[in-house]
Short mmCIF file of C-alpha atoms and ligand atoms in Angstrom, two decimals:
data_model
loop_
_atom_site.label_atom_id
_atom_site.label_comp_id
_atom_site.label_asym_id
_atom_site.label_seq_id
_atom_site.Cartn_x
_atom_site.Cartn_y
_atom_site.Cartn_z
CA MET A 1174 99.95 12.66 -2.66
CA LYS A 1175 102.12 10.90 -0.08
CA LEU A 1176 104.59 13.32 1.44
CA ASP A 1177 108.34 12.70 1.16
CA GLU A 1178 110.77 12.75 4.04
CA LEU A 1179 113.48 15.36 4.38
CA GLY A 1180 115.75 12.58 5.66
CA ASN A 1181 119.42 13.44 5.36
CA LEU A 1182 118.90 15.75 2.41
CA ARG A 1183 120.13 19.30 3.12
CA ARG A 1184 120.06 22.47 1.08
CA THR A 1185 123.40 23.22 -0.55
CA HIS A 1186 122.49 26.68 -1.87
CA LEU A 1187 119.95 29.41 -1.28
CA SER A 1188 117.98 30.11 -4.46
CA THR A 1189 119.88 33.27 -5.36
CA GLU A 1190 123.23 31.57 -4.76
CA VAL A 1191 122.45 29.39 -7.77
CA ALA A 1192 124.24 31.33 -10.52
CA SER A 1193 125.23 30.44 -14.08
CA LYS A 1194 128.85 30.08 -12.98
CA LEU A 1195 127.70 26.86 -11.26
CA ALA A 1196 126.47 25.44 -14.60
CA GLY A 1197 126.86 21.67 -14.72
CA LYS A 1198 127.09 21.33 -10.91
CA GLU A 1199 124.52 19.55 -8.76
CA VAL A 1200 122.69 21.61 -6.15
CA VAL A 1201 119.93 21.07 -3.60
CA VAL A 1202 117.52 23.98 -3.13
CA MET A 1203 114.54 24.13 -0.79
CA GLY A 1204 111.62 26.49 -0.70
CA ARG A 1205 108.05 27.30 -1.65
CA VAL A 1206 106.44 26.50 -4.97
CA GLY A 1207 105.02 29.23 -7.19
CA ASP A 1208 102.68 28.57 -10.12
CA VAL A 1209 103.43 25.42 -12.07
CA ARG A 1210 103.45 26.06 -15.84
CA ASP A 1211 103.26 23.65 -18.71
CA LEU A 1212 104.60 24.90 -22.03
CA GLY A 1213 104.17 21.76 -24.12
CA GLY A 1214 107.75 20.52 -24.11
CA ILE A 1215 108.63 21.66 -20.60
CA LYS A 1216 107.11 21.98 -17.19
CA PHE A 1217 108.52 24.59 -14.82
CA PHE A 1218 107.90 26.36 -11.56
CA ILE A 1219 109.53 29.09 -9.51
CA LEU A 1220 110.94 28.03 -6.16
CA SER A 1221 111.19 30.85 -3.58
CA ASP A 1222 113.11 31.06 -0.34
CA ILE A 1223 114.20 33.87 1.94
CA SER A 1224 116.91 35.00 -0.50
CA GLY A 1225 114.72 35.21 -3.61
CA SER A 1226 113.84 32.62 -6.24
CA ILE A 1227 115.09 30.19 -8.87
CA GLN A 1228 113.32 28.56 -11.80
CA VAL A 1229 113.07 24.77 -11.81
CA THR A 1230 112.61 23.51 -15.37
CA ALA A 1231 111.85 19.94 -16.40
CA PRO A 1232 112.07 19.13 -20.15
CA LYS A 1233 109.47 16.39 -20.65
CA ALA A 1234 111.70 14.42 -23.03
CA LYS A 1235 114.53 14.18 -20.52
CA VAL A 1236 112.75 13.76 -17.22
CA GLY A 1237 111.07 10.56 -15.98
CA LYS A 1238 107.27 10.18 -15.84
CA LYS A 1239 107.26 9.91 -12.03
CA LEU A 1240 108.98 13.26 -11.63
CA LEU A 1241 106.63 14.94 -14.12
CA ALA A 1242 103.63 13.55 -12.24
CA LYS A 1243 105.10 14.95 -9.03
CA ILE A 1244 105.37 18.40 -10.60
CA ASP A 1245 101.75 18.13 -11.76
CA GLY A 1246 100.64 17.41 -8.20
CA LEU A 1247 102.39 20.48 -6.74
CA THR A 1248 100.23 23.24 -5.31
CA GLN A 1249 101.22 26.87 -4.81
CA GLU A 1250 103.11 27.49 -1.53
CA SER A 1251 103.98 23.81 -0.95
CA ALA A 1252 107.35 23.16 0.68
CA VAL A 1253 109.70 21.20 -1.57
CA ALA A 1254 113.31 20.13 -1.92
CA VAL A 1255 114.80 19.96 -5.41
CA ARG A 1256 118.02 18.21 -6.32
CA GLY A 1257 119.22 19.00 -9.78
CA LYS A 1258 121.79 20.30 -12.21
CA VAL A 1259 122.42 23.98 -12.73
CA VAL A 1260 121.83 25.07 -16.32
CA ALA A 1261 122.58 28.47 -17.84
CA ALA A 1262 119.39 29.52 -19.64
CA LYS A 1263 118.80 32.88 -21.31
CA GLN A 1264 115.01 32.65 -21.03
CA ALA A 1265 115.04 32.04 -17.25
CA PRO A 1266 115.00 34.84 -14.66
CA ARG A 1267 118.65 35.65 -13.76
CA GLY A 1268 119.75 33.50 -16.74
CA VAL A 1269 119.91 30.29 -14.74
CA GLU A 1270 117.66 27.38 -13.86
CA VAL A 1271 117.74 24.01 -12.17
CA PHE A 1272 117.06 20.86 -14.11
CA PRO A 1273 115.63 18.47 -11.49
CA SER A 1274 116.71 14.88 -10.91
CA GLU A 1275 114.73 14.54 -7.68
CA ILE A 1276 111.86 16.49 -6.12
CA ARG A 1277 110.76 15.85 -2.56
CA VAL A 1278 107.35 17.19 -1.59
CA LEU A 1279 107.84 17.98 2.09
CA ASN A 1280 104.47 19.58 2.71
CA LEU A 1281 101.69 20.03 0.20
CA ALA A 1282 99.74 23.27 0.66
CA SER A 1283 95.95 22.87 0.60
CA VAL A 1284 94.19 24.79 -2.12
CA PRO A 1285 92.51 27.17 -2.34
CA LEU A 1286 94.68 29.27 -0.04
CA PRO A 1287 92.91 31.95 2.02
CA LEU A 1288 94.95 34.58 0.20
CA ASP A 1289 97.39 34.91 -2.63
CA PRO A 1290 100.84 35.76 -1.27
CA ARG A 1291 101.89 36.86 -4.73
CA GLY A 1292 99.46 39.71 -4.33
CA ARG A 1293 97.79 39.36 -7.71
CA VAL A 1294 94.45 39.17 -5.91
CA LYS A 1295 94.30 42.07 -3.45
CA ALA A 1296 92.96 41.28 0.01
CA ASN A 1297 91.92 43.75 2.70
CA LEU A 1298 93.99 44.15 5.88
CA ASP A 1299 91.66 42.09 8.08
CA THR A 1300 91.73 39.11 5.71
CA ARG A 1301 95.49 39.43 5.50
CA LEU A 1302 95.92 39.53 9.27
CA ASP A 1303 93.62 36.49 9.66
CA ALA A 1304 95.97 34.57 7.34
CA ARG A 1305 99.11 36.30 8.59
CA ALA A 1306 101.42 33.29 8.09
CA LEU A 1307 100.69 33.51 4.37
CA ASP A 1308 100.51 37.29 4.27
CA LEU A 1309 104.04 37.53 5.71
CA ARG A 1310 105.30 35.71 2.61
CA ARG A 1311 104.35 38.68 0.43
CA SER A 1312 107.40 40.61 -0.72
CA GLU A 1313 106.02 43.84 0.82
CA SER A 1314 105.59 42.18 4.23
CA LEU A 1315 109.06 40.71 4.06
CA ALA A 1316 110.44 44.14 3.16
CA ILE A 1317 108.69 45.76 6.13
CA PHE A 1318 110.06 43.24 8.62
CA LYS A 1319 113.58 43.41 7.22
CA ILE A 1320 113.45 47.19 7.68
CA ARG A 1321 112.08 46.77 11.20
CA HIS A 1322 114.90 44.35 11.94
CA GLN A 1323 117.47 46.82 10.61
CA ALA A 1324 115.98 49.69 12.62
CA LEU A 1325 116.20 47.70 15.83
CA GLN A 1326 119.69 46.47 15.01
CA THR A 1327 120.93 50.02 14.38
CA ALA A 1328 119.23 51.42 17.49
CA ARG A 1329 120.77 48.71 19.63
CA ASN A 1330 124.25 49.15 18.14
CA TYR A 1331 124.02 52.89 18.57
CA LEU A 1332 123.01 52.71 22.23
CA VAL A 1333 125.60 50.05 23.05
CA SER A 1334 128.27 52.21 21.37
CA LYS A 1335 127.25 55.05 23.69
CA GLY A 1336 127.83 52.94 26.80
CA PHE A 1337 124.26 51.80 27.45
CA ILE A 1338 123.58 48.46 29.12
CA GLU A 1339 120.62 46.48 27.80
CA VAL A 1340 118.28 45.34 30.56
CA ASN A 1341 115.05 43.37 30.93
CA THR A 1342 112.54 44.45 33.55
CA PRO A 1343 109.37 42.65 34.75
CA LYS A 1344 106.24 42.81 32.64
CA ILE A 1345 104.07 41.59 35.52
CA VAL A 1346 103.77 44.56 37.85
CA ALA A 1347 101.84 45.82 40.86
CA THR A 1348 101.27 49.48 39.93
CA ALA A 1349 100.50 51.85 37.09
CA THR A 1350 103.05 54.28 35.66
CA GLU A 1351 101.22 56.06 32.86
CA SER A 1352 98.18 57.40 34.67
CA GLY A 1353 96.33 58.25 31.46
CA ALA A 1354 96.60 54.79 29.97
CA ALA A 1355 94.52 51.95 31.34
CA LEU A 1356 96.00 48.74 32.75
CA PHE A 1357 95.30 45.13 31.91
CA PRO A 1358 94.63 43.32 35.19
CA ILE A 1359 95.78 39.72 35.51
CA SER A 1360 95.30 37.27 38.33
CA TYR A 1361 98.56 36.64 40.12
CA PHE A 1362 97.92 33.81 42.57
CA GLU A 1363 95.84 35.32 45.37
CA ARG A 1364 96.49 38.90 44.27
CA GLU A 1365 95.71 41.18 41.41
CA ALA A 1366 98.60 42.28 39.22
CA PHE A 1367 98.88 44.09 35.89
CA LEU A 1368 100.68 43.88 32.59
CA SER A 1369 103.32 46.61 32.51
CA GLN A 1370 102.47 49.84 30.65
CA SER A 1371 106.13 50.85 30.49
CA PRO A 1372 109.47 50.00 32.12
CA GLN A 1373 109.54 53.55 33.50
CA LEU A 1374 110.01 52.98 37.22
CA TYR A 1375 112.51 50.14 36.85
CA LYS A 1376 114.69 51.95 34.34
CA GLU A 1377 114.75 55.03 36.57
CA VAL A 1378 115.94 52.94 39.53
CA LEU A 1379 118.54 51.26 37.31
CA THR A 1380 120.19 54.60 36.45
CA GLY A 1381 121.37 54.58 40.07
CA CYS A 1382 123.05 51.21 39.46
CA PHE A 1383 124.19 51.09 35.83
CA GLY A 1384 124.19 54.74 34.73
CA ARG A 1385 122.82 54.32 31.22
CA VAL A 1386 120.28 51.62 30.50
CA PHE A 1387 117.99 50.67 27.67
CA GLU A 1388 115.32 48.08 27.18
CA VAL A 1389 113.49 46.85 24.12
CA GLY A 1390 110.29 45.27 25.30
CA PRO A 1391 106.51 45.11 25.17
CA ILE A 1392 104.26 47.74 26.69
CA PHE A 1393 100.60 46.93 27.33
CA ARG A 1394 97.92 49.59 27.09
CA ALA A 1395 94.29 48.71 27.84
CA GLU A 1396 92.91 51.71 25.98
CA GLU A 1397 89.86 50.90 23.89
CA HIS A 1398 91.09 53.05 21.03
CA ASP A 1399 90.76 51.79 17.52
CA THR A 1400 93.17 53.94 15.53
CA PRO A 1401 95.77 53.28 12.82
CA ARG A 1402 98.57 54.11 15.30
CA HIS A 1403 97.59 52.38 18.55
CA LEU A 1404 97.76 48.74 19.57
CA ASN A 1405 97.13 47.18 22.95
CA GLU A 1406 100.57 45.59 22.87
CA ALA A 1407 103.43 47.60 21.40
CA ILE A 1408 107.22 47.46 21.48
CA SER A 1409 109.09 50.31 23.07
CA ILE A 1410 112.76 51.22 22.96
CA ASP A 1411 113.19 52.78 26.38
CA ILE A 1412 116.31 54.52 27.63
CA GLU A 1413 117.21 56.22 30.90
CA VAL A 1414 120.39 58.15 31.71
CA ALA A 1415 121.87 59.18 35.06
CA TYR A 1416 123.11 62.76 35.66
CA ALA A 1417 121.19 64.01 32.63
CA ALA A 1418 118.28 66.27 31.77
CA ALA A 1419 115.79 66.41 28.90
CA GLU A 1420 118.07 68.20 26.43
CA ASP A 1421 120.78 65.52 26.88
CA VAL A 1422 118.47 62.66 25.97
CA MET A 1423 116.89 64.67 23.15
CA LYS A 1424 120.35 64.81 21.58
CA ILE A 1425 120.70 61.04 22.00
CA LEU A 1426 117.26 60.56 20.44
CA GLU A 1427 118.08 62.84 17.50
CA ASP A 1428 121.32 60.97 16.84
CA LEU A 1429 119.60 57.62 17.15
CA ILE A 1430 116.82 58.63 14.73
CA VAL A 1431 119.28 59.96 12.16
CA GLU A 1432 121.41 56.79 12.45
CA VAL A 1433 118.38 54.56 12.01
CA PHE A 1434 117.02 56.51 9.02
CA SER A 1435 120.44 56.64 7.33
CA ASP A 1436 121.13 52.94 7.89
CA VAL A 1437 117.72 51.89 6.60
CA LYS A 1438 118.09 54.15 3.58
CA ARG A 1439 121.52 52.72 2.79
CA LYS A 1440 121.17 49.07 3.77
CA CYS A 1441 117.50 48.51 2.89
CA ALA A 1442 117.34 50.18 -0.54
CA GLU A 1443 116.10 46.87 -2.01
CA GLU A 1444 113.34 46.65 0.61
CA LEU A 1445 112.21 50.25 0.15
CA LYS A 1446 111.58 49.62 -3.56
CA PRO A 1447 108.58 47.25 -3.32
CA LEU A 1448 107.14 49.61 -0.70
CA ASN A 1449 107.47 52.58 -3.06
CA HIS A 1450 108.79 54.58 -0.15
CA LYS A 1451 111.24 57.40 -0.49
CA LEU A 1452 112.91 57.85 2.85
CA GLU A 1453 114.06 61.30 3.84
CA VAL A 1454 116.67 61.39 6.58
CA PRO A 1455 115.72 64.19 9.02
CA LYS A 1456 118.35 66.89 9.55
CA LYS A 1457 119.85 67.68 12.94
CA PRO A 1458 119.12 69.57 15.08
CA PHE A 1459 115.39 68.82 15.00
CA ARG A 1460 113.22 71.85 15.61
CA ARG A 1461 112.12 72.47 19.19
CA VAL A 1462 108.57 73.83 19.28
CA THR A 1463 107.22 74.76 22.69
CA TYR A 1464 103.71 73.71 23.61
CA ASP A 1465 102.74 77.41 23.75
CA GLU A 1466 104.13 78.01 20.24
CA ALA A 1467 102.31 74.94 18.97
CA ILE A 1468 98.99 76.20 20.35
CA LYS A 1469 99.57 79.62 18.77
CA LYS A 1470 100.58 78.16 15.39
CA LEU A 1471 97.49 75.97 15.43
CA GLU A 1472 95.22 78.85 16.35
CA ARG A 1473 96.56 80.89 13.44
CA ALA A 1474 95.79 77.91 11.19
CA GLY A 1475 92.22 77.79 12.51
CA VAL A 1476 92.62 74.87 14.96
CA LYS A 1477 91.75 75.91 18.54
CA VAL A 1478 93.26 73.96 21.43
CA PRO A 1479 92.60 75.41 24.92
CA TRP A 1480 95.84 75.81 26.93
CA GLY A 1481 96.38 72.80 29.18
CA GLU A 1482 94.73 70.29 26.87
CA ASP A 1483 96.51 67.55 24.98
CA LEU A 1484 96.79 68.01 21.22
CA PRO A 1485 93.99 65.95 19.67
CA THR A 1486 94.83 63.92 16.55
CA PRO A 1487 93.61 66.53 14.00
CA ALA A 1488 95.71 69.18 15.78
CA GLU A 1489 98.76 66.89 15.79
CA LYS A 1490 98.24 66.32 12.07
CA LYS A 1491 97.87 70.03 11.37
CA LEU A 1492 101.02 70.81 13.35
CA GLY A 1493 102.77 68.12 11.32
CA GLU A 1494 101.87 70.07 8.17
CA LEU A 1495 102.97 73.38 9.68
CA VAL A 1496 106.35 72.18 10.99
CA ASP A 1497 107.06 69.10 8.79
CA GLY A 1498 109.71 66.40 9.18
CA ALA A 1499 110.92 65.45 12.66
CA TYR A 1500 110.50 67.92 15.53
CA PHE A 1501 110.21 68.06 19.29
CA VAL A 1502 107.30 69.56 21.18
CA VAL A 1503 108.74 70.77 24.50
CA ASP A 1504 107.64 72.56 27.68
CA TRP A 1505 104.40 70.64 28.09
CA PRO A 1506 102.00 71.68 30.85
CA MET A 1507 102.64 69.54 33.94
CA ILE A 1508 99.00 68.44 34.11
CA LEU A 1509 99.37 66.58 30.83
CA LYS A 1510 102.40 64.56 31.84
CA PRO A 1511 102.87 61.55 34.16
CA PHE A 1512 103.70 61.87 37.88
CA TYR A 1513 107.41 61.16 37.48
CA THR A 1514 107.89 64.24 35.25
CA MET A 1515 110.12 67.03 36.58
CA PRO A 1516 108.48 70.49 36.69
CA LYS A 1517 110.44 73.37 35.18
CA LYS A 1518 112.36 75.32 37.76
CA ASP A 1519 111.39 78.77 36.48
CA ASN A 1520 107.75 77.85 35.82
CA PRO A 1521 106.39 74.83 37.73
CA LYS A 1522 103.23 74.83 35.60
CA LEU A 1523 105.43 73.60 32.76
CA SER A 1524 107.37 70.35 32.61
CA GLY A 1525 110.74 69.17 31.39
CA ALA A 1526 108.95 66.70 29.13
CA PHE A 1527 109.12 66.40 25.35
CA ASP A 1528 107.46 64.50 22.54
CA LEU A 1529 109.27 63.58 19.35
CA MET A 1530 106.93 64.00 16.40
CA HIS A 1531 107.33 62.98 12.77
CA LYS A 1532 104.85 64.49 10.33
CA GLY A 1533 102.16 64.63 12.99
CA LEU A 1534 102.81 61.16 14.43
CA GLU A 1535 104.16 60.85 17.98
CA LEU A 1536 107.21 58.59 17.93
CA ALA A 1537 108.58 59.11 21.44
CA SER A 1538 107.94 60.80 24.77
CA GLY A 1539 110.56 61.62 27.33
CA GLY A 1540 111.93 64.21 29.68
CA THR A 1541 113.71 65.06 32.89
CA ARG A 1542 112.41 62.92 35.76
CA ILE A 1543 111.99 63.61 39.43
CA HIS A 1544 114.74 62.17 41.64
CA GLN A 1545 113.65 63.65 44.99
CA GLU A 1546 111.30 61.55 47.10
CA GLU A 1547 109.40 64.49 48.57
CA LEU A 1548 108.51 65.94 45.19
CA LEU A 1549 107.54 62.54 43.80
CA VAL A 1550 105.21 61.85 46.74
CA LYS A 1551 103.62 65.27 46.22
CA GLN A 1552 102.99 64.53 42.57
CA LEU A 1553 101.71 61.02 43.18
CA LYS A 1554 99.11 62.55 45.48
CA GLN A 1555 98.26 65.25 42.96
CA LYS A 1556 97.56 62.54 40.35
CA GLY A 1557 95.32 60.73 42.83
CA LEU A 1558 97.77 57.86 43.36
CA ASN A 1559 98.62 56.34 46.73
CA PRO A 1560 102.33 56.78 47.61
CA GLN A 1561 102.14 53.62 49.75
CA SER A 1562 101.66 51.52 46.61
CA PHE A 1563 104.99 52.92 45.41
CA GLU A 1564 106.92 52.17 48.61
CA SER A 1565 109.49 49.84 47.04
CA HIS A 1566 110.08 52.37 44.27
CA LEU A 1567 110.52 55.23 46.75
CA GLN A 1568 113.13 53.20 48.61
CA SER A 1569 115.56 53.68 45.75
CA PHE A 1570 115.00 57.44 45.94
CA ARG A 1571 116.12 57.32 49.55
CA ALA A 1572 119.24 55.43 48.43
CA GLY A 1573 120.56 58.47 46.56
CA LEU A 1574 118.99 58.10 43.13
CA PRO A 1575 120.85 60.48 40.79
CA PRO A 1576 119.10 63.11 38.65
CA HIS A 1577 118.10 61.40 35.42
CA ALA A 1578 116.23 61.68 32.13
CA GLY A 1579 115.07 59.31 29.42
CA PHE A 1580 112.53 58.49 26.76
CA GLY A 1581 110.30 55.76 25.35
CA LEU A 1582 110.40 55.39 21.58
CA GLY A 1583 107.72 53.26 19.91
CA LEU A 1584 109.41 50.75 17.60
CA ASP A 1585 106.16 50.07 15.76
CA ARG A 1586 105.53 53.77 15.13
CA LEU A 1587 109.15 54.21 14.04
CA THR A 1588 108.74 51.33 11.58
CA MET A 1589 105.58 52.97 10.20
CA VAL A 1590 107.56 56.06 9.34
CA LEU A 1591 110.49 54.07 7.92
CA THR A 1592 108.27 51.97 5.66
CA GLY A 1593 105.58 54.52 4.82
CA ALA A 1594 102.88 52.26 6.33
CA ASP A 1595 99.69 54.12 7.18
CA ASN A 1596 98.47 51.47 9.63
CA ILE A 1597 100.51 50.19 12.58
CA ARG A 1598 99.07 46.69 12.01
CA GLU A 1599 101.13 46.44 8.81
CA VAL A 1600 104.39 46.64 10.74
CA VAL A 1601 103.57 44.27 13.62
CA LEU A 1602 103.74 40.53 13.01
CA PHE A 1603 100.69 39.55 15.04
CA PRO A 1604 98.96 42.74 16.19
CA ARG A 1605 96.81 42.91 19.31
CA ASP A 1606 93.95 45.36 19.15
CA ARG A 1607 90.45 45.74 20.58
CA ARG A 1608 89.09 42.97 18.37
CA ARG A 1609 92.12 40.87 17.55
CA LEU A 1610 93.64 38.28 19.86
CA ALA A 1611 94.57 35.68 17.22
CA PRO A 1612 96.60 34.70 15.30
P1 LIG B 434 99.69 58.57 22.21
O1 LIG B 434 99.55 59.96 22.76
O2 LIG B 434 100.05 58.54 20.76
O3 LIG B 434 98.52 57.69 22.56
P2 LIG B 434 101.24 58.10 24.55
O4 LIG B 434 101.69 59.49 24.82
O5 LIG B 434 100.12 57.52 25.33
O6 LIG B 434 100.93 57.92 22.98
P3 LIG B 434 103.68 57.20 25.74
O7 LIG B 434 103.15 56.73 27.05
O8 LIG B 434 104.30 58.53 25.65
O9 LIG B 434 102.48 57.10 24.68
O10 LIG B 434 104.63 56.04 25.16
C1 LIG B 434 105.87 56.28 24.52
C2 LIG B 434 105.83 55.85 23.07
O11 LIG B 434 105.38 54.51 22.95
C3 LIG B 434 104.84 56.62 22.22
O12 LIG B 434 105.41 57.84 21.79
C4 LIG B 434 104.56 55.68 21.09
O13 LIG B 434 105.59 55.72 20.12
C5 LIG B 434 104.60 54.33 21.77
N1 LIG B 434 103.24 53.93 22.15
C6 LIG B 434 102.57 54.27 23.27
N2 LIG B 434 101.35 53.74 23.30
C7 LIG B 434 101.24 53.03 22.16
C8 LIG B 434 100.19 52.22 21.59
N3 LIG B 434 99.04 52.04 22.23
N4 LIG B 434 100.41 51.63 20.40
C9 LIG B 434 101.60 51.81 19.76
N5 LIG B 434 102.61 52.54 20.24
C10 LIG B 434 102.44 53.14 21.41
MG1 LIG B 435 103.53 60.24 24.84
#
């Protein structure tokens, strides 16, 4: 089939804007073709766009041969433009259809497609991710990304309303920040550089300039993990606040989480339906469980974690069952937290760091940070890092960096919880993991 030109033709209505009150009027709709059906006297197909869908119905007796042949040549998912008259029709979905006078085939999809975006034939996640451009047309995918969009929108609005300035910091960096997580090296002219693991150091410095900052950006982690909650590229909502300590930013985080959950529940009710997800808005204040309490609770439940070790996944899951909902784990041992973490004054073995958990899944980490150069240098050395590599960072400490605190909240993990997805790959458009670099 020879393809038609779009030319000057423009859409007059989205599919769901075509309502029976427009009966008799001419409209132009554009979108993707569903199955073409032939019921003897009529041929029809469903045309879908971002708003929903509309039925296009051609009675054979009233429509020219050329147009009928065009309909016959249509394949599922092809991009078309339809000019036609709006007709009220009881038998059509939403009681309205378009009776075409012109159909332009703008791009004919090749059949067979690698997967069925209508989901009648189930495909596994790998197949779906290989054909992601088609997979993202499924109503469940669309619902997930509308919810993700809403979550980000609400988080941004909330932070801006609290006086935060949105910033963008470099993603090509010279040093590590999260000592546990591995770095991706890149060649930077004659030197080696890395992809940034987190905006940590920059946002800390910026508290001395702008007071309250946030950034939504990628973090790169070269860990070889292959889990349902880790990717090698993730999006983090990072905040940092001057003249604040852990408890201050925990309150901000609690508020932000409750705002996001409430907004998604209210504004995305239509999207939650195809996902079969009942969203429960966590209640403030979230429980604060100390690391020591967590270890004791776990031990009573038969899960042993030696003091000073990170909670392995099964322990995190168990704790999620024991505490439920959203909760903070606080007072982590210093050895488990990054070099910029402030030790507790009354017990320097413990830190002013916290994790926000939701049903056993870590959503965010944060805490009070060090603002004194001497202490930071001491801790860099303790973690086996060379303070000289951090010289430009330390400069800002000498320039009177205020006490500060902040957190990094994983947007992908947050979206998992909001949509009920059990694999992080479901909520990321084009995920990057150990095996996947394309699409
Ligand atoms: P985890 O213990 O789950 O591996 P982490 O403690 O290494 O995470 P942080 O350095 O605390 O992660 O990063 C802050 C937040 O960023 C995490 O709480 C999480 O929501 C998100 N995040 C970190 N690493 C990843 C990753 N590899 N994939 C997806 N999200 C991540
Ligand atoms: Mg963490």
